[in-house]
PDB file of C-alpha atoms in Angstrom:
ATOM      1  CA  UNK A   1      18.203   9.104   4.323  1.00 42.00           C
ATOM      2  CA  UNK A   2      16.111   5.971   4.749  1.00 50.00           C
ATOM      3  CA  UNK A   3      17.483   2.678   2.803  1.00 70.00           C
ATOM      4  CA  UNK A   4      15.166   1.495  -0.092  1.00 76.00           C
ATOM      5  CA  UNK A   5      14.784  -2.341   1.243  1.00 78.00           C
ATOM      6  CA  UNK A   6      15.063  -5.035  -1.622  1.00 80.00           C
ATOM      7  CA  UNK A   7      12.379  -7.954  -1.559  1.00 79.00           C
ATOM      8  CA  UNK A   8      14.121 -11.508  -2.354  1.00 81.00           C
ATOM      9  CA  UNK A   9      12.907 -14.840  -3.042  1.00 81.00           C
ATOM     10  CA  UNK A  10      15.071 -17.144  -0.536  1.00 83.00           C
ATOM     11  CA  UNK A  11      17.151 -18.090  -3.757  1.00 83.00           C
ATOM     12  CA  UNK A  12      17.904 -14.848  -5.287  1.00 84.00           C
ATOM     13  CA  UNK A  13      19.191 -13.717  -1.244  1.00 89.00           C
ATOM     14  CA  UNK A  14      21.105 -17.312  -1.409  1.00 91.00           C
ATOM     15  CA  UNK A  15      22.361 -16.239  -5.116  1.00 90.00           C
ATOM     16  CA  UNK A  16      23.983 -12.986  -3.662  1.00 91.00           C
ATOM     17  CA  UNK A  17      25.520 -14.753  -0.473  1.00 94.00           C
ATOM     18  CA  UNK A  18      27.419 -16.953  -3.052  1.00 95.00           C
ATOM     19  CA  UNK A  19      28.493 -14.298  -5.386  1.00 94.00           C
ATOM     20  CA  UNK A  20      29.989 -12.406  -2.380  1.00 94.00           C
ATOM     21  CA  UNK A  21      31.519 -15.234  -0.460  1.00 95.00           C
ATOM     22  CA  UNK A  22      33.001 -15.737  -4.115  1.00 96.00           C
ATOM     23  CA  UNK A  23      34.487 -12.256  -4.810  1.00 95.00           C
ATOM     24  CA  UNK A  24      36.035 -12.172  -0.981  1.00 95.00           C
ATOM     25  CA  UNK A  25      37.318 -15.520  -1.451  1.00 95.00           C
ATOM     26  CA  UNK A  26      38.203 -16.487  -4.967  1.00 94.00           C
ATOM     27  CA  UNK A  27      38.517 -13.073  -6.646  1.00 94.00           C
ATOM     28  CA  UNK A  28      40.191 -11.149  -4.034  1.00 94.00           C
ATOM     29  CA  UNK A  29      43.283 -13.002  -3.164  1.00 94.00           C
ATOM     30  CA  UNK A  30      43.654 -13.390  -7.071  1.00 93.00           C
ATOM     31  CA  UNK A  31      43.918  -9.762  -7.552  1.00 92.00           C
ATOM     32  CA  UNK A  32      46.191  -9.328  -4.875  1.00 91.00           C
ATOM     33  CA  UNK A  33      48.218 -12.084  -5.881  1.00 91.00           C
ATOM     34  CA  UNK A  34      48.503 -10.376  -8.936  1.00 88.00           C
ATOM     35  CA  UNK A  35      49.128  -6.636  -7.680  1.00 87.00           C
ATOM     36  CA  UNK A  36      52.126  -8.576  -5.512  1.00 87.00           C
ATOM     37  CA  UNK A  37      53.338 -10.429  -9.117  1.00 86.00           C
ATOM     38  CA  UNK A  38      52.854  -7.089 -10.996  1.00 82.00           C
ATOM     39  CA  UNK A  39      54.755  -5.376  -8.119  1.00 82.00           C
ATOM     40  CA  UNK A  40      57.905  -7.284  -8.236  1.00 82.00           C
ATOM     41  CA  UNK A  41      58.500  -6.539 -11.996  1.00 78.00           C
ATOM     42  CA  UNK A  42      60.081  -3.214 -10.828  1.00 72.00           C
ATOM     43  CA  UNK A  43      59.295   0.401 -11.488  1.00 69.00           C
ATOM     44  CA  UNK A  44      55.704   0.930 -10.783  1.00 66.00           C
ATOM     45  CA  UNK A  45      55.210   4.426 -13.089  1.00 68.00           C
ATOM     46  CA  UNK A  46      55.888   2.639 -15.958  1.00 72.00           C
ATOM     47  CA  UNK A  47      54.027  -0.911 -15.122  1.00 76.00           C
ATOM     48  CA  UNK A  48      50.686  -1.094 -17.090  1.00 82.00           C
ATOM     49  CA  UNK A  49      50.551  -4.580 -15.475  1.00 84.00           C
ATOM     50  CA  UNK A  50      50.341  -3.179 -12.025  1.00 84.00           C
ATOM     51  CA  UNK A  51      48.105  -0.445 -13.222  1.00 85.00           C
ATOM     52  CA  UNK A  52      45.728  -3.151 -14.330  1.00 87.00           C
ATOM     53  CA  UNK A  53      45.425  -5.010 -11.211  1.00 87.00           C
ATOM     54  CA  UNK A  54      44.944  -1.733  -9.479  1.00 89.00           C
ATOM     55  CA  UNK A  55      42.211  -1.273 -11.700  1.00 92.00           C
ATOM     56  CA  UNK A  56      40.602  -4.394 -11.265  1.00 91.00           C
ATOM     57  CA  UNK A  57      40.770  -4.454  -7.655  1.00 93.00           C
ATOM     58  CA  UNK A  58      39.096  -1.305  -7.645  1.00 93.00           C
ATOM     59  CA  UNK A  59      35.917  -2.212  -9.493  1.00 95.00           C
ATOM     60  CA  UNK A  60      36.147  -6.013  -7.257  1.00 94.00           C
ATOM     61  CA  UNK A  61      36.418  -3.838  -4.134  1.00 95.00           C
ATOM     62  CA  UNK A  62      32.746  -1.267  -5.749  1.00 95.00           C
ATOM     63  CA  UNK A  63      30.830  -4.619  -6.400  1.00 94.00           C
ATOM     64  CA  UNK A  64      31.396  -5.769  -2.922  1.00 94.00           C
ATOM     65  CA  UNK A  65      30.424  -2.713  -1.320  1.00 94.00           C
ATOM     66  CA  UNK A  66      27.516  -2.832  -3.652  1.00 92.00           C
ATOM     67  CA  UNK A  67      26.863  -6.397  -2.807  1.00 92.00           C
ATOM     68  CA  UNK A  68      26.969  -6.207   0.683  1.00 93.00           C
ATOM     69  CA  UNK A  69      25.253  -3.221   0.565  1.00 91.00           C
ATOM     70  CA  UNK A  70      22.119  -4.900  -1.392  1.00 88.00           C
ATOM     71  CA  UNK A  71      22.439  -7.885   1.450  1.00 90.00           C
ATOM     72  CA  UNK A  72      22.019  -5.323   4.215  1.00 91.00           C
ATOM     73  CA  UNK A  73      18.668  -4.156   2.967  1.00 88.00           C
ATOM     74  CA  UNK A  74      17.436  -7.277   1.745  1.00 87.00           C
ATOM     75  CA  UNK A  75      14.347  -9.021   3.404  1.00 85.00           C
ATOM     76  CA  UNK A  76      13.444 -12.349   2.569  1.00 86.00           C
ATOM     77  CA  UNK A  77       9.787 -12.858   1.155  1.00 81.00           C
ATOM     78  CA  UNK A  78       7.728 -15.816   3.212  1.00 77.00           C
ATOM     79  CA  UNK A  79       6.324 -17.172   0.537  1.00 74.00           C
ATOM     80  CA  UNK A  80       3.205 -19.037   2.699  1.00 75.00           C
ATOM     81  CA  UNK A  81       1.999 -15.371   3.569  1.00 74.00           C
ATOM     82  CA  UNK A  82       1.586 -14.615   0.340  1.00 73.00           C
ATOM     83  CA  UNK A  83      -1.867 -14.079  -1.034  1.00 74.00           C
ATOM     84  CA  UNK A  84      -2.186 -16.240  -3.803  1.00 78.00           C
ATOM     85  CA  UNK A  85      -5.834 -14.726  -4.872  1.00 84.00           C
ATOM     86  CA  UNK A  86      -4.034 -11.601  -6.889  1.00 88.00           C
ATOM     87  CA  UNK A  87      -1.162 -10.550  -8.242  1.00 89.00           C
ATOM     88  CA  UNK A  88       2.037  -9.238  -6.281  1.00 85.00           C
ATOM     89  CA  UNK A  89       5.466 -10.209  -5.764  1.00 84.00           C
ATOM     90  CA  UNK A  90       6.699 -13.726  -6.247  1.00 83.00           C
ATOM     91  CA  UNK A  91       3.489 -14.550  -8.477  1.00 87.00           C
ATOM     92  CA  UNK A  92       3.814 -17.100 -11.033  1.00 89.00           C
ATOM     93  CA  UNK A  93       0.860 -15.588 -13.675  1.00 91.00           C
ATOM     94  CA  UNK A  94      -0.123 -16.845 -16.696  1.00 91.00           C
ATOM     95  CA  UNK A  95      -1.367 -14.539 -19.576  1.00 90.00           C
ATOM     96  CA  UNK A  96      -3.197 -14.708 -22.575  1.00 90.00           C
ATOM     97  CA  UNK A  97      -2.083 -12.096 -25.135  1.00 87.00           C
ATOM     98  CA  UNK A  98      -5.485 -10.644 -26.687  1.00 85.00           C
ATOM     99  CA  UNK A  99      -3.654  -9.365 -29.780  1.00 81.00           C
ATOM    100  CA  UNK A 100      -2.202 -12.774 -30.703  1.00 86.00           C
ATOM    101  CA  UNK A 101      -3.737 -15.762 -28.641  1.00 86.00           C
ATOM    102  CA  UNK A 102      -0.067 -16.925 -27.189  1.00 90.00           C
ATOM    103  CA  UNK A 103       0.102 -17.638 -23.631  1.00 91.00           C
ATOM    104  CA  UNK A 104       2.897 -16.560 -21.594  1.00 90.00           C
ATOM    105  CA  UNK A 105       4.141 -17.171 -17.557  1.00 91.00           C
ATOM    106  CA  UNK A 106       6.128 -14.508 -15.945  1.00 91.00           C
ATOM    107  CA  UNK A 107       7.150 -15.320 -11.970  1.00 90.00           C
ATOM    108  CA  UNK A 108       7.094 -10.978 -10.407  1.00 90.00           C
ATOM    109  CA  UNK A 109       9.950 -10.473  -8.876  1.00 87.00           C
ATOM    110  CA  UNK A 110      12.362  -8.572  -7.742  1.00 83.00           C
ATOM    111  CA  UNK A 111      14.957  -6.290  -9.923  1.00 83.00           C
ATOM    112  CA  UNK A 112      17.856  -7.986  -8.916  1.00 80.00           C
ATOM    113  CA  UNK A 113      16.054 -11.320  -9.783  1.00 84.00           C
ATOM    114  CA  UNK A 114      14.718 -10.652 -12.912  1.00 86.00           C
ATOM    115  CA  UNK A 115      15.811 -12.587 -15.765  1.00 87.00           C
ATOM    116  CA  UNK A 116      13.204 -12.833 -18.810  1.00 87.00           C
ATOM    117  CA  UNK A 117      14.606 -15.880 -20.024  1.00 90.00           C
ATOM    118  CA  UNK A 118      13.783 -17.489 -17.149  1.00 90.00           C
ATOM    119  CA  UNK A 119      10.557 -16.106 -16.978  1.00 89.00           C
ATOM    120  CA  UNK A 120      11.565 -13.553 -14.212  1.00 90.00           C
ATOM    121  CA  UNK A 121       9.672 -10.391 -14.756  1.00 90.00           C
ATOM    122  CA  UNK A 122      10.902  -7.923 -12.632  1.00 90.00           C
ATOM    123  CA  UNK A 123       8.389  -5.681 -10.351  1.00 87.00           C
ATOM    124  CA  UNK A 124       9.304  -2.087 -11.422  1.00 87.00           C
ATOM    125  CA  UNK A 125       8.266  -3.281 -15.733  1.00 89.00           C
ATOM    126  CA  UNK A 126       5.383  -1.644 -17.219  1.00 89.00           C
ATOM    127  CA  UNK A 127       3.585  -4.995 -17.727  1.00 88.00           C
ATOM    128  CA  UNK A 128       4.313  -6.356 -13.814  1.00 89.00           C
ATOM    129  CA  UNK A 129       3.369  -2.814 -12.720  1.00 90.00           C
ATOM    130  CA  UNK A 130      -0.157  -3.635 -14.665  1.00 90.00           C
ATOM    131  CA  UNK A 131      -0.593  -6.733 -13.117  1.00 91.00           C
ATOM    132  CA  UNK A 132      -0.429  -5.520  -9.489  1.00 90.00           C
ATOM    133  CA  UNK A 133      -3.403  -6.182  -7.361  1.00 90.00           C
ATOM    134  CA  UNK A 134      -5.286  -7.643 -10.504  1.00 90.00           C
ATOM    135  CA  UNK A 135      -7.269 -11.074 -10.162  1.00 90.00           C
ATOM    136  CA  UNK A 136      -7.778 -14.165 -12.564  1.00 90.00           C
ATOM    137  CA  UNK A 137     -10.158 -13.179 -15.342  1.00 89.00           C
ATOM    138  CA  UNK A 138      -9.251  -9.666 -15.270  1.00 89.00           C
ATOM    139  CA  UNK A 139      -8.360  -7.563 -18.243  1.00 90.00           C
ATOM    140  CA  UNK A 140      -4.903  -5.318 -18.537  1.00 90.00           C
ATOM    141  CA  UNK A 141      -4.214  -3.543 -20.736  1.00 90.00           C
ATOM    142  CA  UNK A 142      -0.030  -2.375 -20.961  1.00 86.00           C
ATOM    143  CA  UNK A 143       1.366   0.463 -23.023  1.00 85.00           C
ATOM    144  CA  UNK A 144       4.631  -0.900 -23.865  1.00 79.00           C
ATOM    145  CA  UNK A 145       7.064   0.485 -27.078  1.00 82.00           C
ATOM    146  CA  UNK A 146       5.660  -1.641 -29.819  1.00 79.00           C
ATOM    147  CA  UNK A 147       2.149  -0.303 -28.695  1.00 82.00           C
ATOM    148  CA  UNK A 148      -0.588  -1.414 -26.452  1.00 85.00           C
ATOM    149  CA  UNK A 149      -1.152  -5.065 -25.660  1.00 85.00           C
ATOM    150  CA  UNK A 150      -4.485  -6.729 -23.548  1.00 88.00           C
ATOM    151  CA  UNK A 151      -3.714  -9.598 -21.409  1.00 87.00           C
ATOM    152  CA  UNK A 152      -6.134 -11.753 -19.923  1.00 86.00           C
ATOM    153  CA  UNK A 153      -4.680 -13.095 -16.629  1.00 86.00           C
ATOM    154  CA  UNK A 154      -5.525 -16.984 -16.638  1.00 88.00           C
ATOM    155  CA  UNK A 155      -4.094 -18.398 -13.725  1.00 85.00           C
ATOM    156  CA  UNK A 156      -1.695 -17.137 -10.583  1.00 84.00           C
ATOM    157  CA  UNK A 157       0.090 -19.217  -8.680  1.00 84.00           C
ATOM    158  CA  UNK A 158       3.012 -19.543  -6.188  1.00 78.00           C
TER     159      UNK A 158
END
């Protein structure tokens, strides 16, 4: 079965590096420090200490896997061969809301990048999905739960 690849902005692929050279380094020997603490207390069938740390190196030890995993199948977006005349991936677009006149910015991007307070909107959302492939001056309209909302897409940008 074929990987899905993951797209990444050169920061989000930097932000994962960091995390995981973080949980091997930091996290890791901290857990095992305390396994080795919990471990000298005595009887380990009765130690909820040691059961703990077990625990917790258990989930440390899944998000690395998962980590790494992401990292493996990663690719880096160039973000000079991007075309800048519609929407995709890594475009900064700014939106007038037809229903109340406000004007938002949402960067597309990835899942593992997304972050709506930053702005991140992430690629997979029914409003990003919309915006796909669309121009400045177009019209979209999104169905999202609190009904249907037209956007006018004012600018994109890099």
């Amino acid at each position: 079965m074929a990987k899905e690849i993951i797209y990444l902005t050169a920061e989000g692929y930097k932000k994962l590096k960091d995390e995981l050279d973080h949980m091997r380094s930091v996290e890791r020997p901290a857990i095992s420090a305390a396994i080795a603490e919990a471990r000298d207390k005595g009887d380990l069938s009765e130690n909820a200490e040691y059961d703990a740390a077990r625990e917790a190196q258990g989930l440390l030890e899944m998000r690395i896997a998962k980590l790494e995993d992401t990292i493996a199948n990663a690719r880096v977006i160039d973000e000079s061969k991007i075309d800048k005349s519609k929407v995709q991936i890594l475009s900064r677009v700014t939106l007038v809301n037809h229903n109340n006149g406000k004007e938002v910015t949402y960067t597309i991007v990835s899942e593992n990048e997304a972050n709506l307070r930053e702005g991140k909107l992430a690629i997979g959302t029914p409003i990003a999905k919309a915006l796909l492939g669309k121009k400045v001056g177009d019209v979209v309209e999104v169905t999202v739960p609190a009904g249907v909302i037209k956007f006018e897409i004012k600018d994109i940008s890099i």
